[in-house]
Coordinates of C-alpha atoms in Angstrom, one line a residue:
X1 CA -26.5 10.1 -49.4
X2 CA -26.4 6.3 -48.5
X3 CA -23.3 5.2 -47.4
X4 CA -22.8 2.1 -49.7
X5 CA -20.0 0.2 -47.8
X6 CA -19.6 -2.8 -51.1
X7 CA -18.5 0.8 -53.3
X8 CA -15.8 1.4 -50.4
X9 CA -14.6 -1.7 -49.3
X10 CA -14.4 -2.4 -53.1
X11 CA -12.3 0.9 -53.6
X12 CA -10.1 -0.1 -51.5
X13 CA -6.3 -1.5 -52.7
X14 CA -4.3 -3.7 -51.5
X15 CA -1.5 -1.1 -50.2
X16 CA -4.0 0.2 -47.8
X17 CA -4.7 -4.1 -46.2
X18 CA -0.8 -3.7 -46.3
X19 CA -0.6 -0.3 -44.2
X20 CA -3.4 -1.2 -42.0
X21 CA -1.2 -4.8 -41.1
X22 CA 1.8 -2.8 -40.8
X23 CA 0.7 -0.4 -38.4
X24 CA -1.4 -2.3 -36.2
X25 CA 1.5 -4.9 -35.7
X26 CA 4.1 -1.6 -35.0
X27 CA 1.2 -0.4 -32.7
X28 CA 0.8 -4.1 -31.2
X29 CA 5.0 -4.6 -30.6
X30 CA 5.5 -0.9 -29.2
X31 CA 2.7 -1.7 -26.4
X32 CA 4.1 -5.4 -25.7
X33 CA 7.6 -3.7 -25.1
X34 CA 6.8 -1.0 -23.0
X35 CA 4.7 -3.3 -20.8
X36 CA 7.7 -5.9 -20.6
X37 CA 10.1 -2.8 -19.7
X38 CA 7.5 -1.4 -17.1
X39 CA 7.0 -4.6 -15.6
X40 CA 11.0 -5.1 -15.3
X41 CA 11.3 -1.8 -14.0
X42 CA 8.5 -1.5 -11.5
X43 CA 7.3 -5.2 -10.9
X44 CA 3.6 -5.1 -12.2
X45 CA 1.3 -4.6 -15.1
X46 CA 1.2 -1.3 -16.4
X47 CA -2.5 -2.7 -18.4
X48 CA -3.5 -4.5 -15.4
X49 CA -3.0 -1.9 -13.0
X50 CA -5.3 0.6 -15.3
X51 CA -7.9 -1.7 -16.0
X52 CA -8.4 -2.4 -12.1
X53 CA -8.4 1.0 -11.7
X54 CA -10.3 2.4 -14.2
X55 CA -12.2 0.0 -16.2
X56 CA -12.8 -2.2 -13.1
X57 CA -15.7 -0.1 -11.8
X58 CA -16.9 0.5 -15.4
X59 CA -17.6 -3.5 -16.1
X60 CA -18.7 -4.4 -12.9
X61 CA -16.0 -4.7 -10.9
X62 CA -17.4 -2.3 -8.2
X63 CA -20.6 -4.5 -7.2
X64 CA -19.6 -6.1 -3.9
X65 CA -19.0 -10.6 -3.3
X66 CA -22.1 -12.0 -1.4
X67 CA -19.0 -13.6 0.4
X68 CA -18.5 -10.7 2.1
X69 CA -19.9 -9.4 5.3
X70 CA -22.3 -6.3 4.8
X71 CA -21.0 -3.5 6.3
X72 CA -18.0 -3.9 5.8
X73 CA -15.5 -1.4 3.2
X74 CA -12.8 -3.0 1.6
X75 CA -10.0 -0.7 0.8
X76 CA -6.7 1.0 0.6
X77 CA -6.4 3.1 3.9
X78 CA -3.1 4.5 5.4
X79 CA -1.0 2.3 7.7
X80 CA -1.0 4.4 11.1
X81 CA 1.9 2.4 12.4
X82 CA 4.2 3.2 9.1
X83 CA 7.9 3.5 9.7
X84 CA 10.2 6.3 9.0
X85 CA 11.8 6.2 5.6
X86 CA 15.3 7.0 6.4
X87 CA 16.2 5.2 9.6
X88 CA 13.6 2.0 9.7
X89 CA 12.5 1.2 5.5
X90 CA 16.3 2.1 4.7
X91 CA 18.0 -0.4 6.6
X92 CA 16.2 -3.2 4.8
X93 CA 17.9 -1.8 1.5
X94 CA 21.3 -0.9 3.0
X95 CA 21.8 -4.7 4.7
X96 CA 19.6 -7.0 2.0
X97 CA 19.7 -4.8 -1.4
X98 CA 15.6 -5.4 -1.2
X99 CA 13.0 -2.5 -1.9
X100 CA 10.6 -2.1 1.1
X101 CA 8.2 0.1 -0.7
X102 CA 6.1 -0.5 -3.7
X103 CA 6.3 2.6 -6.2
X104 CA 2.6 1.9 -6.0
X105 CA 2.6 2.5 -2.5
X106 CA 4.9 5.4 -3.0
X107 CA 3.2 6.9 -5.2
X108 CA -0.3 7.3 -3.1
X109 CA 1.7 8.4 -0.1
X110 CA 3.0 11.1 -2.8
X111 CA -0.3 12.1 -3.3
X112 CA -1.6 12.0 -0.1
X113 CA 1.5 14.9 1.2
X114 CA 0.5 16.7 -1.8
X115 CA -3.3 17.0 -0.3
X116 CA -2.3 17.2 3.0
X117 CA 0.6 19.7 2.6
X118 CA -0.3 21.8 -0.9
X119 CA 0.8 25.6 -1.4
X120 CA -2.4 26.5 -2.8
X121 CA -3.0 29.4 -5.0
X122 CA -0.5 31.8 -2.8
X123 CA 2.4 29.0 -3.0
X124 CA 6.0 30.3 -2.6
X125 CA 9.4 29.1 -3.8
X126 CA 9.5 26.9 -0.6
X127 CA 5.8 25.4 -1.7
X128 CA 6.8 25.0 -5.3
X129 CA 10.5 23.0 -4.2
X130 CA 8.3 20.7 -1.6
X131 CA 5.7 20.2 -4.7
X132 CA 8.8 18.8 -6.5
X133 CA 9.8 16.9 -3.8
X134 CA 6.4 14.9 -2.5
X135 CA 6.6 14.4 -6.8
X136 CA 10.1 12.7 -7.1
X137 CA 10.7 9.1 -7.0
X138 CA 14.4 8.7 -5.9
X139 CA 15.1 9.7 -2.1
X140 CA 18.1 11.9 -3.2
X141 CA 15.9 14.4 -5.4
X142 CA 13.1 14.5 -2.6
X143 CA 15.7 15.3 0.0
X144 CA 17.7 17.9 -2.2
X145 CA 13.8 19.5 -2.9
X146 CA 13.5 19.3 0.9
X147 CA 16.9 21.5 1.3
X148 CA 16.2 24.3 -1.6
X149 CA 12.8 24.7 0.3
X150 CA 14.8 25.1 3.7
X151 CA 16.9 27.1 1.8
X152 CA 14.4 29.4 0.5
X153 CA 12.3 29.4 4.0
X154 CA 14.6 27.9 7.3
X155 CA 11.5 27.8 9.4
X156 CA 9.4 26.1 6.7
X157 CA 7.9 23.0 9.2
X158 CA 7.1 20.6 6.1
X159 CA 10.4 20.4 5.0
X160 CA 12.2 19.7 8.4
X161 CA 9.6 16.9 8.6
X162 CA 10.2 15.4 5.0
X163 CA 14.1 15.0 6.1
X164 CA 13.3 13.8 9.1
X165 CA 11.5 11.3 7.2
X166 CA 14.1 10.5 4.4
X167 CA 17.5 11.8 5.6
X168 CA 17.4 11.1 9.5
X169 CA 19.8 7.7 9.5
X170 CA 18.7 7.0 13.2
X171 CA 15.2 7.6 15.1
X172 CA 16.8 9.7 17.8
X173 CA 18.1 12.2 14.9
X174 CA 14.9 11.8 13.0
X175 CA 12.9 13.6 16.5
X176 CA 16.0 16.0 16.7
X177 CA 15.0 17.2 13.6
X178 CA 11.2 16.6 14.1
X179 CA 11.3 18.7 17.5
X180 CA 12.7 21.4 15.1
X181 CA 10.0 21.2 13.0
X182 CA 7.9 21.1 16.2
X183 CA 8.5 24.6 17.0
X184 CA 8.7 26.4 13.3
X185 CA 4.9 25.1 12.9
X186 CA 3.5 25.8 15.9
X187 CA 5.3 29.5 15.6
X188 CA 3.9 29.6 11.5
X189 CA 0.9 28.4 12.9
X190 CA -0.1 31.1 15.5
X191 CA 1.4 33.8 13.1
X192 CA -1.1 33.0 10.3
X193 CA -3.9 32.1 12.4
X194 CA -3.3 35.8 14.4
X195 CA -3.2 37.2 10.9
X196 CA -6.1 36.1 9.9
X197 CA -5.4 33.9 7.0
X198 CA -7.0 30.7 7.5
X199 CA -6.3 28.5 4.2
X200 CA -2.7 29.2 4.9
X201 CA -3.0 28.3 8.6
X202 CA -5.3 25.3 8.3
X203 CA -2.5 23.8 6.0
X204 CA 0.2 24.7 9.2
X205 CA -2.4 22.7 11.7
X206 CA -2.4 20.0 9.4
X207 CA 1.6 19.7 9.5
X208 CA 2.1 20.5 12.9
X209 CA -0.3 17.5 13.4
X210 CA 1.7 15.1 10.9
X211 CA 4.9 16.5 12.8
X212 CA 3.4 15.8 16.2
X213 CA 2.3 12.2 15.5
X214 CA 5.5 11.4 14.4
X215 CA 7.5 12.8 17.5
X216 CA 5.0 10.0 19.5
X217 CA 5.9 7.3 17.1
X218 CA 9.6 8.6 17.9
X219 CA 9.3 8.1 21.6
X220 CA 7.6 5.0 21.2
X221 CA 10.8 3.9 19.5
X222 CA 13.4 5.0 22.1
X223 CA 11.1 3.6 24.7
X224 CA 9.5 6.5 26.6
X225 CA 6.0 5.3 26.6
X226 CA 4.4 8.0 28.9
X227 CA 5.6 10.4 26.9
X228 CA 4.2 8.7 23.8
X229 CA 0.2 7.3 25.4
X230 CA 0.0 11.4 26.5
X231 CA 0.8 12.7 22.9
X232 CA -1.4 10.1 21.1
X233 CA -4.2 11.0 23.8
X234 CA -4.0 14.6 22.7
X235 CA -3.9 13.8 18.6
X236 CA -6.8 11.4 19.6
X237 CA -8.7 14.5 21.1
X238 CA -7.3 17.6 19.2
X239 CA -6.4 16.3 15.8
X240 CA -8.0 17.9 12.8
X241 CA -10.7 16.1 10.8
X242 CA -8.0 15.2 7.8
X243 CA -5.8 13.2 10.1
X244 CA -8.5 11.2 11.9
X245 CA -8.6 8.7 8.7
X246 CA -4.6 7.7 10.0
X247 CA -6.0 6.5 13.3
X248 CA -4.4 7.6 16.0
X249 CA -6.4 5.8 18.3
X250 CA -4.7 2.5 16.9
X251 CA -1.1 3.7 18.0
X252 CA -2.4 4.6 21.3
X253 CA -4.0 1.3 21.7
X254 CA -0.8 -0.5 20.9
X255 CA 1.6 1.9 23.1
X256 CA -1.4 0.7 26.3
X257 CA -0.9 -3.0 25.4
X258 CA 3.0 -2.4 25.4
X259 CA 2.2 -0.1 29.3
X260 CA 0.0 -3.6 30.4
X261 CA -2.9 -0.9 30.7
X262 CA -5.4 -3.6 30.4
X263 CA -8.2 -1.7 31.6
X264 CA -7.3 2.1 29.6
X265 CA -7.1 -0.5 26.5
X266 CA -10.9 -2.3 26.9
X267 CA -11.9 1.7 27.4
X268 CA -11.0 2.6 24.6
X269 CA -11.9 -0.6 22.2
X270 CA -15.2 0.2 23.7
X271 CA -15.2 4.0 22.1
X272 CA -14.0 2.6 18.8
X273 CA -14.8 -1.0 18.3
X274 CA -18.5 -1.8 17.7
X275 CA -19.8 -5.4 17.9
X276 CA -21.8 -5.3 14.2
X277 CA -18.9 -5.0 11.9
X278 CA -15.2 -4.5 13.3
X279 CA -13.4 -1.1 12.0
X280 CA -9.6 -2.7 11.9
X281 CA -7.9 -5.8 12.4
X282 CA -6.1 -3.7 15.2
X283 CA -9.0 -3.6 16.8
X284 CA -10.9 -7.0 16.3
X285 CA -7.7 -9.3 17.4
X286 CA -7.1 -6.6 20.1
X287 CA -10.3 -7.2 21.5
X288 CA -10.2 -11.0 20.6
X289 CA -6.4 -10.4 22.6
X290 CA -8.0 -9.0 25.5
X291 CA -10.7 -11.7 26.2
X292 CA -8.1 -14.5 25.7
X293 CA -6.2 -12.8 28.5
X294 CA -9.0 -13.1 30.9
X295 CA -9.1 -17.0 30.5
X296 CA -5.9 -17.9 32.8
X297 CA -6.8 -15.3 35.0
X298 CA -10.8 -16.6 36.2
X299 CA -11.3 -17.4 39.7
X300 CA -13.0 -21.1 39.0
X301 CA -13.3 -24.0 36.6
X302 CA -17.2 -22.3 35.2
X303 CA -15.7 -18.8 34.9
X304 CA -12.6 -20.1 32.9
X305 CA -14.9 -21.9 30.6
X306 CA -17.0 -19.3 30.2
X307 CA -14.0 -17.0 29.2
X308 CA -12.7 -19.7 27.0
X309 CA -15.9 -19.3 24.8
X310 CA -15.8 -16.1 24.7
X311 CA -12.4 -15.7 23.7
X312 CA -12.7 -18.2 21.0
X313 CA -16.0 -16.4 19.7
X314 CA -14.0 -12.9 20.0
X315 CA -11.4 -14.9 17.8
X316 CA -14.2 -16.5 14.8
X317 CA -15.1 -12.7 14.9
X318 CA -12.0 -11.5 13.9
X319 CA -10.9 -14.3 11.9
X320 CA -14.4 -13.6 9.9
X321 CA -13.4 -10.0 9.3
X322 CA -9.6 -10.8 8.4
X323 CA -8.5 -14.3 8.2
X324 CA -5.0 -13.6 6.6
X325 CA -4.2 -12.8 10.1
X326 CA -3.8 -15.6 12.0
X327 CA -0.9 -16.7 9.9
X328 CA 1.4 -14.8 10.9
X329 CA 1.3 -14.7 14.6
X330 CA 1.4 -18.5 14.7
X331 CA 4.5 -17.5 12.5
X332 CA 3.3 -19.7 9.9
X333 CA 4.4 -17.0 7.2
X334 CA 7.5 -15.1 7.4
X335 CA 7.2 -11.1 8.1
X336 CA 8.5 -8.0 6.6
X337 CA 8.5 -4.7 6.6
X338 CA 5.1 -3.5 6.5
X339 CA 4.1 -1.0 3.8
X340 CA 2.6 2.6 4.3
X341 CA -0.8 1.9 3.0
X342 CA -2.8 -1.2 3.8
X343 CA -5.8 -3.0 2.2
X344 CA -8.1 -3.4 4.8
X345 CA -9.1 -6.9 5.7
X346 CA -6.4 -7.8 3.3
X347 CA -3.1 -10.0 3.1
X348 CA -0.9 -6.2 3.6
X349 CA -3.1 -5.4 6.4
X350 CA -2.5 -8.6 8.2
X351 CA 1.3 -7.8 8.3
X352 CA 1.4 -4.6 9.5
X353 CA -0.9 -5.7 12.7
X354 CA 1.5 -8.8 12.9
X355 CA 4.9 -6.9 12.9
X356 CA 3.6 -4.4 16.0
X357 CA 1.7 -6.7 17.9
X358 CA 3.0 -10.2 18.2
X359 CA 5.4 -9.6 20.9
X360 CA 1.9 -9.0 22.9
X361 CA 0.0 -11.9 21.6
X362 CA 3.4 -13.8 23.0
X363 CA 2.9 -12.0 26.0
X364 CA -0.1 -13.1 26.9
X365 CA -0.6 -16.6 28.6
X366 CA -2.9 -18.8 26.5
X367 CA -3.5 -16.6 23.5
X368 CA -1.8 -18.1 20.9
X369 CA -3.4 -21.7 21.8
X370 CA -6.5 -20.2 21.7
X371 CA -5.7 -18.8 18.3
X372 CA -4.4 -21.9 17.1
X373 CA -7.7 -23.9 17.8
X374 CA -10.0 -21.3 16.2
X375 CA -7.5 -21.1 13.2
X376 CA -8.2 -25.1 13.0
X377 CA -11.9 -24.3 13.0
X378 CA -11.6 -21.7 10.3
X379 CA -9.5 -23.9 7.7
X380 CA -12.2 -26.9 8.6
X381 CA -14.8 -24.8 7.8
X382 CA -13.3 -23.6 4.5
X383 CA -12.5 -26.6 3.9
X384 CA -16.4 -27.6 3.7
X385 CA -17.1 -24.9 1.2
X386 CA -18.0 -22.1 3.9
X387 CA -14.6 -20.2 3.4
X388 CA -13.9 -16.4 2.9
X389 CA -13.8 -14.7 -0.5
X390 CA -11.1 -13.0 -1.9
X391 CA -10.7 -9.5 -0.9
X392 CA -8.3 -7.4 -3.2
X393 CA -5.6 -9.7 -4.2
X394 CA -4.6 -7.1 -6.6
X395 CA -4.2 -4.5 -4.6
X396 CA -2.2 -6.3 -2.1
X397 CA 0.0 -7.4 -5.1
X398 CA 0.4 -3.7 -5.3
X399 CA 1.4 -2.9 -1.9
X400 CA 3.4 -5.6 -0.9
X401 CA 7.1 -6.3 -2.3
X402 CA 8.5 -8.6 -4.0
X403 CA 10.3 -10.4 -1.5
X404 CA 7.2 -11.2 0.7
X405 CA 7.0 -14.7 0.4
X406 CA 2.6 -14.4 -0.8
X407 CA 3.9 -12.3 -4.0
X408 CA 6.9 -13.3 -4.6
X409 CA 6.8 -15.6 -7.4
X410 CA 5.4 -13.5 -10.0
X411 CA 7.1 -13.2 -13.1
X412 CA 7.3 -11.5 -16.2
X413 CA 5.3 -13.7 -19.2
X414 CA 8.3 -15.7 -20.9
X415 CA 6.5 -15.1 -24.8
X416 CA 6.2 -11.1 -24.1
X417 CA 9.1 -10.3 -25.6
X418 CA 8.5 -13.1 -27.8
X419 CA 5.8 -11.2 -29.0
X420 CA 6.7 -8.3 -29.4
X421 CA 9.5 -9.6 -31.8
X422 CA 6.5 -11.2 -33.8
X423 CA 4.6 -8.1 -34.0
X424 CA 7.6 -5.7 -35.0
X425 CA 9.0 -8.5 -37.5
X426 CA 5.1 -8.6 -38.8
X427 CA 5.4 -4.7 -39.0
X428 CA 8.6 -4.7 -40.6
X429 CA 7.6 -7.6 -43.4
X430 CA 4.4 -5.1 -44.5
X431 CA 6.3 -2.0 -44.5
X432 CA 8.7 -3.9 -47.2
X433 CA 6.2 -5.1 -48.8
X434 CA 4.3 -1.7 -49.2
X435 CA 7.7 -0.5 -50.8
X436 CA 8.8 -3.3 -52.8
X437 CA 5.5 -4.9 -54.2
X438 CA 7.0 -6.9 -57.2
X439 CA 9.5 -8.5 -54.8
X440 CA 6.8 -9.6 -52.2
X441 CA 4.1 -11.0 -55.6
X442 CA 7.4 -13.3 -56.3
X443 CA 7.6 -14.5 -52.7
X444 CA 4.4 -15.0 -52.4
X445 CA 4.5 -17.0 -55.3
X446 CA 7.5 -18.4 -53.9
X447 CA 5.6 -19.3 -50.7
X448 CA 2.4 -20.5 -52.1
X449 CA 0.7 -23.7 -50.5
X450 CA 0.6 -25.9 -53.5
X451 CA 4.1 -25.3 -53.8
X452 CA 4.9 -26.0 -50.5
X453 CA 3.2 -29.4 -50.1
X454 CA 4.8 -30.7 -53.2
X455 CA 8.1 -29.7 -52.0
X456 CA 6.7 -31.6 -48.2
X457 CA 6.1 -34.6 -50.4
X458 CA 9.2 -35.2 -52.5
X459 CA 11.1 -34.5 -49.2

């Protein structure tokens, strides 16, 4: 049989042209209203943050710029030198009212301890409350989860580092409770691995590594840097395979530069740094860092030259791979809080390297000058047309909060709600027209342009 589409279209009445306006302008309001609600609530586009993330690769969006240098991945990672929750990101909120997490930050950290830290198929009570927890959004509920799972387990090593995390109101009490946590999974840990069970106690190695990076970022705090180079040292060397992608090499590099171990810090740019394509802006500007200190310290007028250049080509090296950078530690741009995850060679990435290491770029005699000039270079050359392309704006959008002064003029669309007025008045003007035809013929009539222009011309 021939579908014949004159015989249906003809069929068709006006009630159903009425309906179809009706609903599609209901449909059209209800989205416009919950986008202007979930942008309120959580400061971005709930249609723009799916179609990045899932139509984005569909249409294209996944082919990489020419702009950019080969090699090179451009991508959410997780920020090795994040803060603790509870006594570093909670003091912004308690003394300035201002969120220092994104939820979209949150939320991949969420997933991330849900990978990391998952019960499995054998999951307890304790497994099934920390599951709730790593899944709620308010610190309260995570911290309540936290205590039903100690509750239910007292030795249970995740939970002692989730509140050490969230409820620990200064860093010392934060590796009090961390130390704790210190000994439960290394005790869980040798039971289940004596036992025999090696799901369960692959999932203990992984915490007891989380647990132990943390008690180094704790003593790097409170100023015991031995302490803290010799526990990064031993992550760096016996850490699974799941927390090498948190870089624990990066924390040991800055706890050297903050020890002056100049040549333990070249040693181990060397092991992680190659010259094709830097890794990290860590370690580019470290490196770039490192030859700008050698400048003030060479013997003659040749050799300082010669180090000058090669500082300032060290610099164009790492200005190539992240030029948001440079910025900050001429403190051009204000800082803030940096966030857990960071866009690599992006805006959120720059910040975090800024907040840790520009008490070393100060440090050092020279470097910032040096800086400065191949700064100059890189603007000129942009300038010219030969500038750097844009690497994830969105997703640094995502990361960073509102506050930061590079995001921190977005608002809402004024017309949204606007238009979503229009659409629901729309909706509401066909749904009273499907019930009351005879009353919307006569206002039609009423309404009809002939009718309306004489009335424009004898006014």
């Amino acid at each position: 049989m021939v579908w014949d589409s004159a015989t249906f279209l003809g069929a068709l009445t006006p009630k159903f042209y009425v309906a179809l306006t009706g609903t599609s302008s209901l449909i059209s309001g209800l989205i416009l209203i919950f986008e202007w609600w979930y942008f309120r609530k959580y400061g971005t586009s709930f249609i723009e943050q799916v179609s990045l993330t899932h139509l984005g690769p569909w249409l294209g969006g996944g082919s990489s710029s020419s702009s950019e240098p080969e090699g090179v991945e451009c991508k959410v990672w997780r920020n090795p030198m994040s803060l603790l929750r509870g006594a570093e990101y909670g003091r912004l909120w308690s003394v300035a009212r201002r969120a220092p997490l994104t939820y979209y930050d949150m939320n991949l950290s969420a997933q991330e301890h849900q990978a990391w830290f998952g019960g499995g198929s054998g999951s307890t009570g304790a497994d099934e409350a920390l599951a709730r927890a790593w899944r709620e959004r308010e610190p309260a509920a995570r911290v309540a989860c936290a205590r039903a799972a100690l509750a239910l387990r007292p030795d249970c090593a995740a939970a002692l580092l989730l509140l050490a995390e969230e409820d620990a109101p200064t860093v010392l009490e934060a590796e009090r409770v961390l130390r704790r946590a210190w000994r439960c999974g290394e005790a869980a840990w040798r039971a289940l691995a004596a036992a025999g069970a090696a799901g369960a106690a692959r999932r203990e190695a992984a915490v007891l590594a989380h647990v132990k990076r943390r008690v180094a970022m704790c003593a790097r705090r409170l100023g015991r840097l031995r302490e803290a180079a010799r526990l990064f040292r031993e992550l760096a060397r016996d850490a699974p395979p799941a927390l090498h992608a948190l870089a624990p090499h990066e924390n040991l590099l800055e706890v050297l530069l903050e020890q002056r171990a100049w040549a333990d810090a070249a040693a181990l740019l060397a092991r992680h740094d190659p010259e094709p394509a830097p890794r990290s802006a860590t370690l580019a500007y470290t490196a770039a860092l490192l030859r700008a200190r050698a400048v003030p310290l060479a013997a003659t007028a040749a050799a300082r030259l010669a180090a000058e250049a090669a500082a300032l080509e060290s610099l164009r090296r790492a200005i190539r791979y992240n030029p948001h950078v440079p910025p900050y530690l001429l403190e051009l741009r204000a800082l803030t809080l940096p966030p857990e995850h960071v866009l690599r060679r992006g805006d959120s990435e720059a910040l975090a390297y800024a907040f840790c290491h520009l008490r070393h770029w100060r440090a050092c005699e020279g470097a910032l000058r040096l800086l400065a000039l191949a700064w100059g270079a890189a603007e000129r050359a942009a300038a010219r047309g030969a500038g750097w392309g844009a690497c994830g704006a969105c997703a640094d959008r995502e990361l960073l909060p509102a506050h930061h002064c590079g995001w921190g003029g977005r608002r809402a669309p004024a017309l949204l709600p606007l238009a979503a007025a229009l659409c629901a008045g729309a909706a509401l003007l066909a749904l009273l027209a499907h019930r009351w035809p005879a009353a919307a013929a006569a206002a039609a009539a009423a309404l009809h342009p002939a009718r309306l222009l004489r009335l424009v011309a004898a006014l």
